[in-house]
Amino acid sequence: MATDYYAVLGVQRDASQDEIKKAFRRLARELHPDVNPDPKTQERFKEINTAYEVLSDPQKKQMYDLGGDPMGPGGGAGAGAGFGGAAGFGNFSDIMDAFFGTATQRGPKSRTRRGQDAMIRLEIELKEAAFGTTKEIQVDTATVCNTCNGEGAAPGTSAQTCDMCRGRGEVSQVTRSFLGQVMTSRPCPQCQGFGTVVPTPCPECAGDGRVRSRRTLTVKIPAGVDNGTRIQLAGEGEVGPGGGPPGDLYVEIREKAHPVFQRRGDDLHCTVTIPMTAAALGTKVPLETLDGTEEVDIRPGTQSGQSIPLHGRGVTHLRSNGRGELVVHVEVQTPSKLDPEQEELLRRLAKLRGEERPLGQFQPGQQGLFSRLKDAFNGRT
């Protein structure tokens, strides 16, 4: 009585190829000798391999459905043909797929592949980062070879089918094991798995289909970029082997140090140094900002270390409206040398303020000389 291959795999006679394949994978995981070494299980494993070989092959399946014996003499591959016969295995890639969940690649691989992404660093000034700018950059990347148009073959020639694998990109080898014959496949060593060979490579690109070339690109730098910001230029990266589609180009921003301002996020910070008299009496200090020269109002009595914010004078917020602040830090300079007249004036001022006392007589909380200059110059006691 003929074997019911549908029953062996546990599927209906109208099962689709996908259902047949899933049933085989499930059984292969359960019955594989490495998982279950029982001799009866090994025989069962051979049966499901034979059933899958018949039902997964359209011609053998048709012959079987019509009542023929696709595994008998003249009915297909015999027991010594690798995958045929009761002692043979099903397609090795399907067995691997049953255990690892991914099928091995079949057929020749394409010579045309996507290129890699590329990255360059671009230095810009603080003002350019704050307000945005447009820059021209030069990049050295792989581009399509104009001599062979990416084909890799010399002009007037073309790729030819590999005579070792006959265009399949892989070669098979049959080995014997205690379970029978096992066929394994590996990339063809002659064509490296491409299925074709290039007898006469292009002299310009040596058969790669691409060459190195220098190009000039225009890059728009948005306002508010900072150190490490990357700008993506789609399709401006490396052209792939065989003239494949290019990758992307990333421009990484590097902001040059500014002689006056230090950037902290979108805020700018700077320090202005003024004499103690200006701090006491108040003054206006001209400051060159990103927007031009502005006067910083130093109010009377300003202390050293005090900060004065200038709203909306910082860096533009990236991808949003508004700007950060410009924070001016005040440093009050105490004179290190005084001429006799200046010293006398300060002593008189200290006396007027009641601050001329022997060394060590000031108590915590008492107002010091420089912090009370404002009141002294205004005539208040």
Tab-separated table of C-alpha atoms in Angstrom:
chain	number	residue	atom	x	y	z
A	1	MET	CA	0.000	0.000	0.000
A	2	ALA	CA	1.376	3.408	-0.950
A	3	THR	CA	2.433	5.722	1.872
A	4	ASP	CA	0.035	8.572	2.605
A	5	TYR	CA	2.468	11.476	2.605
A	6	TYR	CA	-0.252	13.920	3.654
A	7	ALA	CA	-0.949	11.826	6.742
A	8	VAL	CA	2.779	11.576	7.491
A	9	LEU	CA	2.980	15.376	7.729
A	10	GLY	CA	-0.457	15.674	9.336
A	11	VAL	CA	-1.979	17.958	6.691
A	12	GLN	CA	-5.078	17.857	4.488
A	13	ARG	CA	-4.806	16.925	0.811
A	14	ASP	CA	-5.738	20.473	-0.169
A	15	ALA	CA	-3.064	22.010	2.095
A	16	SER	CA	-1.092	24.907	0.658
A	17	GLN	CA	2.661	24.851	0.233
A	18	ASP	CA	2.998	27.168	3.221
A	19	GLU	CA	0.972	24.798	5.419
A	20	ILE	CA	3.059	21.825	4.213
A	21	LYS	CA	6.282	23.661	4.992
A	22	LYS	CA	5.115	24.690	8.478
A	23	ALA	CA	4.089	21.108	9.265
A	24	PHE	CA	7.487	19.810	8.172
A	25	ARG	CA	9.356	22.378	10.269
A	26	ARG	CA	7.314	21.511	13.347
A	27	LEU	CA	7.924	17.778	12.970
A	28	ALA	CA	11.604	18.245	12.124
A	29	ARG	CA	12.161	20.092	15.385
A	30	GLU	CA	10.466	17.267	17.310
A	31	LEU	CA	11.993	14.277	15.526
A	32	HIS	CA	15.497	15.353	14.580
A	33	PRO	CA	18.052	12.731	15.760
A	34	ASP	CA	20.021	15.362	17.629
A	35	VAL	CA	16.926	16.027	19.730
A	36	ASN	CA	15.531	12.512	19.965
A	37	PRO	CA	18.051	9.686	19.256
A	38	ASP	CA	15.489	6.871	19.597
A	39	PRO	CA	15.754	4.493	16.551
A	40	LYS	CA	12.004	4.589	15.951
A	41	THR	CA	12.143	8.365	15.922
A	42	GLN	CA	14.950	8.236	13.340
A	43	GLU	CA	12.766	6.146	11.047
A	44	ARG	CA	9.920	8.615	11.557
A	45	PHE	CA	12.305	11.463	10.730
A	46	LYS	CA	13.206	9.766	7.440
A	47	GLU	CA	9.511	9.424	6.620
A	48	ILE	CA	8.718	13.104	7.096
A	49	ASN	CA	11.735	14.038	4.963
A	50	THR	CA	10.537	11.789	2.155
A	51	ALA	CA	6.982	13.104	2.470
A	52	TYR	CA	8.174	16.705	2.393
A	53	GLU	CA	10.424	16.035	-0.607
A	54	VAL	CA	7.410	14.767	-2.553
A	55	LEU	CA	4.823	17.311	-1.453
A	56	SER	CA	7.116	20.346	-1.735
A	57	ASP	CA	8.050	19.526	-5.335
A	58	PRO	CA	5.184	20.476	-7.733
A	59	GLN	CA	6.050	17.778	-10.278
A	60	LYS	CA	6.428	14.995	-7.700
A	61	LYS	CA	3.300	16.144	-5.900
A	62	GLN	CA	1.298	16.066	-9.137
A	63	MET	CA	2.550	12.569	-9.933
A	64	TYR	CA	1.687	11.411	-6.390
A	65	ASP	CA	-1.800	12.963	-6.507
A	66	LEU	CA	-2.446	11.121	-9.789
A	67	GLY	CA	-1.581	7.807	-8.150
A	68	GLY	CA	1.989	7.459	-9.298
A	69	ASP	CA	5.072	6.762	-7.192
A	70	PRO	CA	7.408	9.756	-7.495
A	71	MET	CA	10.082	7.995	-5.412
A	72	GLY	CA	10.074	4.770	-7.448
A	73	PRO	CA	12.123	3.918	-10.530
A	74	GLY	CA	11.772	6.646	-13.124
A	75	GLY	CA	9.700	8.693	-10.714
A	76	GLY	CA	12.401	11.142	-9.741
A	77	ALA	CA	15.633	11.112	-7.834
A	78	GLY	CA	16.554	7.696	-6.479
A	79	ALA	CA	18.011	6.787	-3.136
A	80	GLY	CA	21.525	7.578	-4.270
A	81	ALA	CA	20.754	11.009	-5.636
A	82	GLY	CA	21.187	12.969	-2.441
A	83	PHE	CA	17.716	14.141	-1.386
A	84	GLY	CA	15.761	11.245	-2.925
A	85	GLY	CA	14.911	7.860	-1.498
A	86	ALA	CA	13.615	6.819	1.848
A	87	ALA	CA	17.062	7.285	3.375
A	88	GLY	CA	17.486	10.817	2.034
A	89	PHE	CA	16.864	14.130	3.754
A	90	GLY	CA	14.599	16.975	2.753
A	91	ASN	CA	16.085	20.245	1.604
A	92	PHE	CA	18.878	21.069	4.064
A	93	SER	CA	17.957	24.737	4.199
A	94	ASP	CA	14.436	23.816	5.315
A	95	ILE	CA	15.856	21.696	8.131
A	96	MET	CA	18.103	24.581	9.210
A	97	ASP	CA	15.107	26.886	9.011
A	98	ALA	CA	13.139	24.534	11.221
A	99	PHE	CA	15.738	24.840	13.983
A	100	PHE	CA	16.981	28.422	13.618
A	101	GLY	CA	13.910	30.155	12.181
A	102	THR	CA	15.644	31.595	9.110
A	103	ALA	CA	16.123	30.000	5.734
A	104	THR	CA	19.547	30.000	4.089
A	105	GLN	CA	19.851	32.196	1.042
A	106	ARG	CA	19.161	30.431	-2.213
A	107	GLY	CA	20.115	31.406	-5.714
A	108	PRO	CA	22.743	33.876	-6.890
A	109	LYS	CA	23.266	37.076	-4.981
A	110	SER	CA	23.047	40.413	-6.744
A	111	ARG	CA	26.175	42.315	-7.713
A	112	THR	CA	24.283	45.529	-7.083
A	113	ARG	CA	24.078	46.530	-3.414
A	114	ARG	CA	23.322	49.715	-1.498
A	115	GLY	CA	26.305	51.844	-0.608
A	116	GLN	CA	27.448	52.716	2.879
A	117	ASP	CA	26.615	55.911	4.722
A	118	ALA	CA	29.387	58.482	5.046
A	119	MET	CA	30.115	61.248	7.552
A	120	ILE	CA	32.217	64.399	7.504
A	121	ARG	CA	32.801	67.080	10.150
A	122	LEU	CA	32.209	70.744	9.425
A	123	GLU	CA	33.536	73.616	11.562
A	124	ILE	CA	31.400	76.755	11.790
A	125	GLU	CA	31.480	79.999	13.775
A	126	LEU	CA	29.222	80.683	16.758
A	127	LYS	CA	27.282	83.310	14.821
A	128	GLU	CA	26.662	80.840	11.984
A	129	ALA	CA	25.379	78.273	14.468
A	130	ALA	CA	23.135	80.867	16.123
A	131	PHE	CA	21.489	82.187	12.969
A	132	GLY	CA	22.052	79.418	10.390
A	133	THR	CA	24.028	79.589	7.178
A	134	THR	CA	24.734	77.848	3.880
A	135	LYS	CA	28.082	76.150	3.299
A	136	GLU	CA	29.780	74.491	0.358
A	137	ILE	CA	31.656	71.328	1.255
A	138	GLN	CA	33.894	68.981	-0.680
A	139	VAL	CA	33.424	65.246	-0.180
A	140	ASP	CA	35.417	62.275	-1.438
A	141	THR	CA	33.053	59.338	-1.948
A	142	ALA	CA	32.502	56.418	-4.301
A	143	THR	CA	30.526	57.360	-7.404
A	144	VAL	CA	29.267	55.342	-10.382
A	145	CYS	CA	32.008	54.501	-12.858
A	146	ASN	CA	31.262	56.417	-16.051
A	147	THR	CA	33.286	53.983	-18.171
A	148	CYS	CA	31.141	50.909	-17.471
A	149	ASN	CA	28.069	52.654	-15.981
A	150	GLY	CA	28.353	50.495	-12.894
A	151	GLU	CA	28.303	47.151	-14.729
A	152	GLY	CA	31.915	46.326	-13.866
A	153	ALA	CA	32.688	44.925	-17.325
A	154	ALA	CA	34.987	46.574	-19.852
A	155	PRO	CA	33.213	48.464	-22.665
A	156	GLY	CA	32.000	46.039	-25.340
A	157	THR	CA	31.916	43.094	-22.928
A	158	SER	CA	29.438	41.805	-20.362
A	159	ALA	CA	29.167	39.401	-17.457
A	160	GLN	CA	28.795	35.715	-18.359
A	161	THR	CA	27.037	32.851	-16.637
A	162	CYS	CA	29.373	30.927	-14.341
A	163	ASP	CA	30.142	27.518	-15.867
A	164	MET	CA	30.829	25.945	-12.465
A	165	CYS	CA	27.450	26.606	-10.816
A	166	ARG	CA	25.543	27.305	-14.056
A	167	GLY	CA	24.294	30.601	-12.702
A	168	ARG	CA	22.912	29.252	-9.408
A	169	GLY	CA	25.569	30.985	-7.319
A	170	GLU	CA	26.093	27.895	-5.178
A	171	VAL	CA	27.451	24.397	-5.493
A	172	SER	CA	26.181	21.300	-3.689
A	173	GLN	CA	27.996	18.419	-2.061
A	174	VAL	CA	26.571	15.049	-1.031
A	175	THR	CA	27.911	13.372	2.101
A	176	ARG	CA	26.853	10.145	3.794
A	177	SER	CA	25.863	9.822	7.439
A	178	PHE	CA	24.308	7.148	9.597
A	179	LEU	CA	20.937	8.596	8.585
A	180	GLY	CA	21.610	8.448	4.888
A	181	GLN	CA	22.800	11.034	2.383
A	182	VAL	CA	22.898	14.719	3.217
A	183	MET	CA	23.368	17.430	0.640
A	184	THR	CA	24.873	20.762	1.686
A	185	SER	CA	25.273	23.913	-0.396
A	186	ARG	CA	27.931	26.634	-0.288
A	187	PRO	CA	28.698	29.722	-2.383
A	188	CYS	CA	30.353	28.944	-5.679
A	189	PRO	CA	34.119	29.523	-5.312
A	190	GLN	CA	34.466	30.610	-8.942
A	191	CYS	CA	31.842	33.365	-9.055
A	192	GLN	CA	31.723	34.061	-5.275
A	193	GLY	CA	27.997	33.380	-5.236
A	194	PHE	CA	27.018	35.910	-7.931
A	195	GLY	CA	26.144	33.315	-10.566
A	196	THR	CA	28.078	35.294	-13.166
A	197	VAL	CA	31.721	36.100	-13.835
A	198	VAL	CA	33.271	39.144	-15.485
A	199	PRO	CA	35.961	37.881	-17.882
A	200	THR	CA	37.181	41.375	-18.762
A	201	PRO	CA	36.799	43.795	-15.845
A	202	CYS	CA	36.481	47.510	-16.498
A	203	PRO	CA	39.985	49.055	-16.471
A	204	GLU	CA	38.708	52.190	-14.712
A	205	CYS	CA	37.035	50.586	-11.675
A	206	ALA	CA	38.603	47.097	-11.773
A	207	GLY	CA	35.151	45.534	-12.018
A	208	ASP	CA	33.707	47.202	-8.895
A	209	GLY	CA	31.364	49.491	-10.850
A	210	ARG	CA	32.399	52.582	-8.867
A	211	VAL	CA	35.327	54.937	-8.476
A	212	ARG	CA	36.458	57.525	-5.924
A	213	SER	CA	35.525	61.062	-6.845
A	214	ARG	CA	35.557	64.532	-5.235
A	215	ARG	CA	32.317	66.490	-5.330
A	216	THR	CA	31.154	69.874	-4.093
A	217	LEU	CA	27.861	69.961	-2.204
A	218	THR	CA	25.827	72.832	-0.760
A	219	VAL	CA	24.661	72.261	2.811
A	220	LYS	CA	22.014	74.347	4.557
A	221	ILE	CA	22.854	74.723	8.246
A	222	PRO	CA	19.699	75.450	10.295
A	223	ALA	CA	19.783	78.045	13.079
A	224	GLY	CA	20.425	76.631	16.536
A	225	VAL	CA	22.746	73.723	15.698
A	226	ASP	CA	25.279	72.747	18.340
A	227	ASN	CA	28.363	70.588	18.690
A	228	GLY	CA	27.531	67.058	17.541
A	229	THR	CA	24.414	67.998	15.569
A	230	ARG	CA	24.220	65.806	12.446
A	231	ILE	CA	22.584	66.938	9.231
A	232	GLN	CA	21.444	64.119	6.934
A	233	LEU	CA	21.872	64.453	3.171
A	234	ALA	CA	19.895	61.570	1.718
A	235	GLY	CA	21.493	59.775	-1.223
A	236	GLU	CA	24.764	61.693	-1.037
A	237	GLY	CA	26.836	58.912	0.523
A	238	GLU	CA	28.825	56.071	-1.026
A	239	VAL	CA	27.523	54.477	-4.224
A	240	GLY	CA	27.134	50.732	-3.703
A	241	PRO	CA	29.069	47.944	-5.440
A	242	GLY	CA	27.911	47.331	-8.971
A	243	GLY	CA	26.650	50.905	-9.204
A	244	GLY	CA	24.065	50.256	-6.479
A	245	PRO	CA	22.016	53.033	-4.851
A	246	PRO	CA	24.050	55.405	-2.672
A	247	GLY	CA	23.881	55.632	1.089
A	248	ASP	CA	23.365	58.861	3.018
A	249	LEU	CA	25.873	61.544	3.952
A	250	TYR	CA	25.893	62.940	7.486
A	251	VAL	CA	27.453	66.325	8.219
A	252	GLU	CA	28.486	66.598	11.880
A	253	ILE	CA	28.751	70.145	13.218
A	254	ARG	CA	31.782	71.337	15.150
A	255	GLU	CA	31.429	74.830	16.633
A	256	LYS	CA	34.587	76.908	16.925
A	257	ALA	CA	35.440	78.464	20.289
A	258	HIS	CA	34.456	82.150	20.548
A	259	PRO	CA	36.922	84.654	22.066
A	260	VAL	CA	34.223	86.362	24.193
A	261	PHE	CA	31.189	84.114	24.610
A	262	GLN	CA	30.802	80.662	26.120
A	263	ARG	CA	27.777	78.693	24.985
A	264	ARG	CA	25.635	76.723	27.416
A	265	GLY	CA	22.721	75.250	25.518
A	266	ASP	CA	21.051	78.205	23.799
A	267	ASP	CA	22.347	80.742	26.343
A	268	LEU	CA	25.571	82.716	25.942
A	269	HIS	CA	27.777	83.828	28.825
A	270	CYS	CA	30.504	86.455	29.006
A	271	THR	CA	32.372	88.441	31.662
A	272	VAL	CA	32.966	92.203	31.813
A	273	THR	CA	35.476	93.740	34.206
A	274	ILE	CA	34.802	97.205	35.652
A	275	PRO	CA	36.587	99.347	38.268
A	276	MET	CA	35.142	99.567	41.762
A	277	THR	CA	34.163	103.178	41.287
A	278	ALA	CA	32.065	102.266	38.241
A	279	ALA	CA	30.444	99.466	40.222
A	280	ALA	CA	29.624	101.866	43.018
A	281	LEU	CA	28.390	104.759	40.880
A	282	GLY	CA	26.941	102.798	37.975
A	283	THR	CA	27.899	103.062	34.316
A	284	LYS	CA	27.175	101.764	30.812
A	285	VAL	CA	29.575	99.293	29.199
A	286	PRO	CA	29.586	98.792	25.395
A	287	LEU	CA	29.470	95.089	24.449
A	288	GLU	CA	29.807	93.569	20.997
A	289	THR	CA	27.000	90.972	20.810
A	290	LEU	CA	25.933	88.673	17.968
A	291	ASP	CA	23.439	91.377	16.976
A	292	GLY	CA	25.904	94.271	17.061
A	293	THR	CA	27.149	96.677	19.725
A	294	GLU	CA	24.869	97.141	22.731
A	295	GLU	CA	25.260	98.989	26.030
A	296	VAL	CA	25.090	96.962	29.215
A	297	ASP	CA	23.543	98.989	32.049
A	298	ILE	CA	25.623	98.589	35.222
A	299	ARG	CA	23.431	99.802	38.050
A	300	PRO	CA	24.989	101.676	41.048
A	301	GLY	CA	26.063	99.275	43.754
A	302	THR	CA	26.617	96.301	41.428
A	303	GLN	CA	28.580	93.573	43.212
A	304	SER	CA	31.352	91.403	41.798
A	305	GLY	CA	29.874	88.122	40.527
A	306	GLN	CA	26.476	89.624	39.804
A	307	SER	CA	24.943	88.658	36.446
A	308	ILE	CA	22.891	90.778	34.076
A	309	PRO	CA	20.667	88.918	31.557
A	310	LEU	CA	20.039	90.307	28.096
A	311	HIS	CA	16.886	88.551	26.930
A	312	GLY	CA	16.688	87.282	23.346
A	313	ARG	CA	20.369	87.852	22.617
A	314	GLY	CA	21.452	84.217	22.740
A	315	VAL	CA	21.286	81.380	20.210
A	316	THR	CA	18.145	80.646	18.193
A	317	HIS	CA	16.205	77.638	19.457
A	318	LEU	CA	16.599	74.732	17.044
A	319	ARG	CA	13.287	73.827	15.347
A	320	SER	CA	11.337	76.376	17.396
A	321	ASN	CA	10.873	80.110	17.767
A	322	GLY	CA	12.727	82.404	20.107
A	323	ARG	CA	16.293	82.705	21.336
A	324	GLY	CA	18.232	82.120	24.514
A	325	GLU	CA	19.718	84.764	26.795
A	326	LEU	CA	23.034	86.563	26.849
A	327	VAL	CA	24.174	86.509	30.473
A	328	VAL	CA	26.758	89.153	31.372
A	329	HIS	CA	28.785	88.362	34.500
A	330	VAL	CA	30.263	91.408	36.244
A	331	GLU	CA	33.722	91.315	37.769
A	332	VAL	CA	34.640	94.304	39.962
A	333	GLN	CA	38.317	95.138	39.808
A	334	THR	CA	39.987	96.317	43.013
A	335	PRO	CA	43.074	98.512	42.427
A	336	SER	CA	46.288	96.839	43.518
A	337	LYS	CA	48.332	100.092	43.592
A	338	LEU	CA	47.292	103.590	44.697
A	339	ASP	CA	49.217	106.852	44.473
A	340	PRO	CA	49.295	109.011	47.642
A	341	GLU	CA	46.423	111.225	46.486
A	342	GLN	CA	44.174	108.259	45.674
A	343	GLU	CA	45.009	106.590	48.950
A	344	GLU	CA	44.185	109.775	50.838
A	345	LEU	CA	40.837	110.086	49.094
A	346	LEU	CA	39.930	106.522	50.013
A	347	ARG	CA	40.940	107.068	53.621
A	348	ARG	CA	38.787	110.164	53.800
A	349	LEU	CA	35.896	108.229	52.300
A	350	ALA	CA	36.385	105.409	54.797
A	351	LYS	CA	36.396	107.934	57.617
A	352	LEU	CA	33.206	109.530	56.326
A	353	ARG	CA	31.633	106.084	56.278
A	354	GLY	CA	32.880	105.213	59.696
A	355	GLU	CA	34.834	102.314	58.262
A	356	GLU	CA	38.355	103.376	59.164
A	357	ARG	CA	39.084	100.965	61.990
A	358	PRO	CA	42.152	99.025	63.065
A	359	LEU	CA	42.789	95.730	61.331
A	360	GLY	CA	40.587	92.977	62.672
A	361	GLN	CA	37.925	95.260	64.134
A	362	PHE	CA	35.262	94.595	61.477
A	363	GLN	CA	32.537	92.267	62.609
A	364	PRO	CA	30.545	89.879	60.437
A	365	GLY	CA	27.550	91.593	58.933
A	366	GLN	CA	29.082	95.059	58.943
A	367	GLN	CA	28.963	96.829	55.603
A	368	GLY	CA	32.367	97.022	53.951
A	369	LEU	CA	33.964	99.925	52.126
A	370	PHE	CA	33.335	99.021	48.524
A	371	SER	CA	29.771	97.840	49.073
A	372	ARG	CA	28.918	101.297	50.557
A	373	LEU	CA	30.576	103.524	47.973
A	374	LYS	CA	27.233	104.227	46.372
A	375	ASP	CA	25.828	105.806	49.557
A	376	ALA	CA	29.039	107.720	50.204
A	377	PHE	CA	29.122	109.303	46.752
A	378	ASN	CA	25.435	110.148	47.090
A	379	GLY	CA	26.163	112.010	50.343
A	380	ARG	CA	24.243	109.593	52.591
A	381	THR	CA	25.581	108.373	55.897
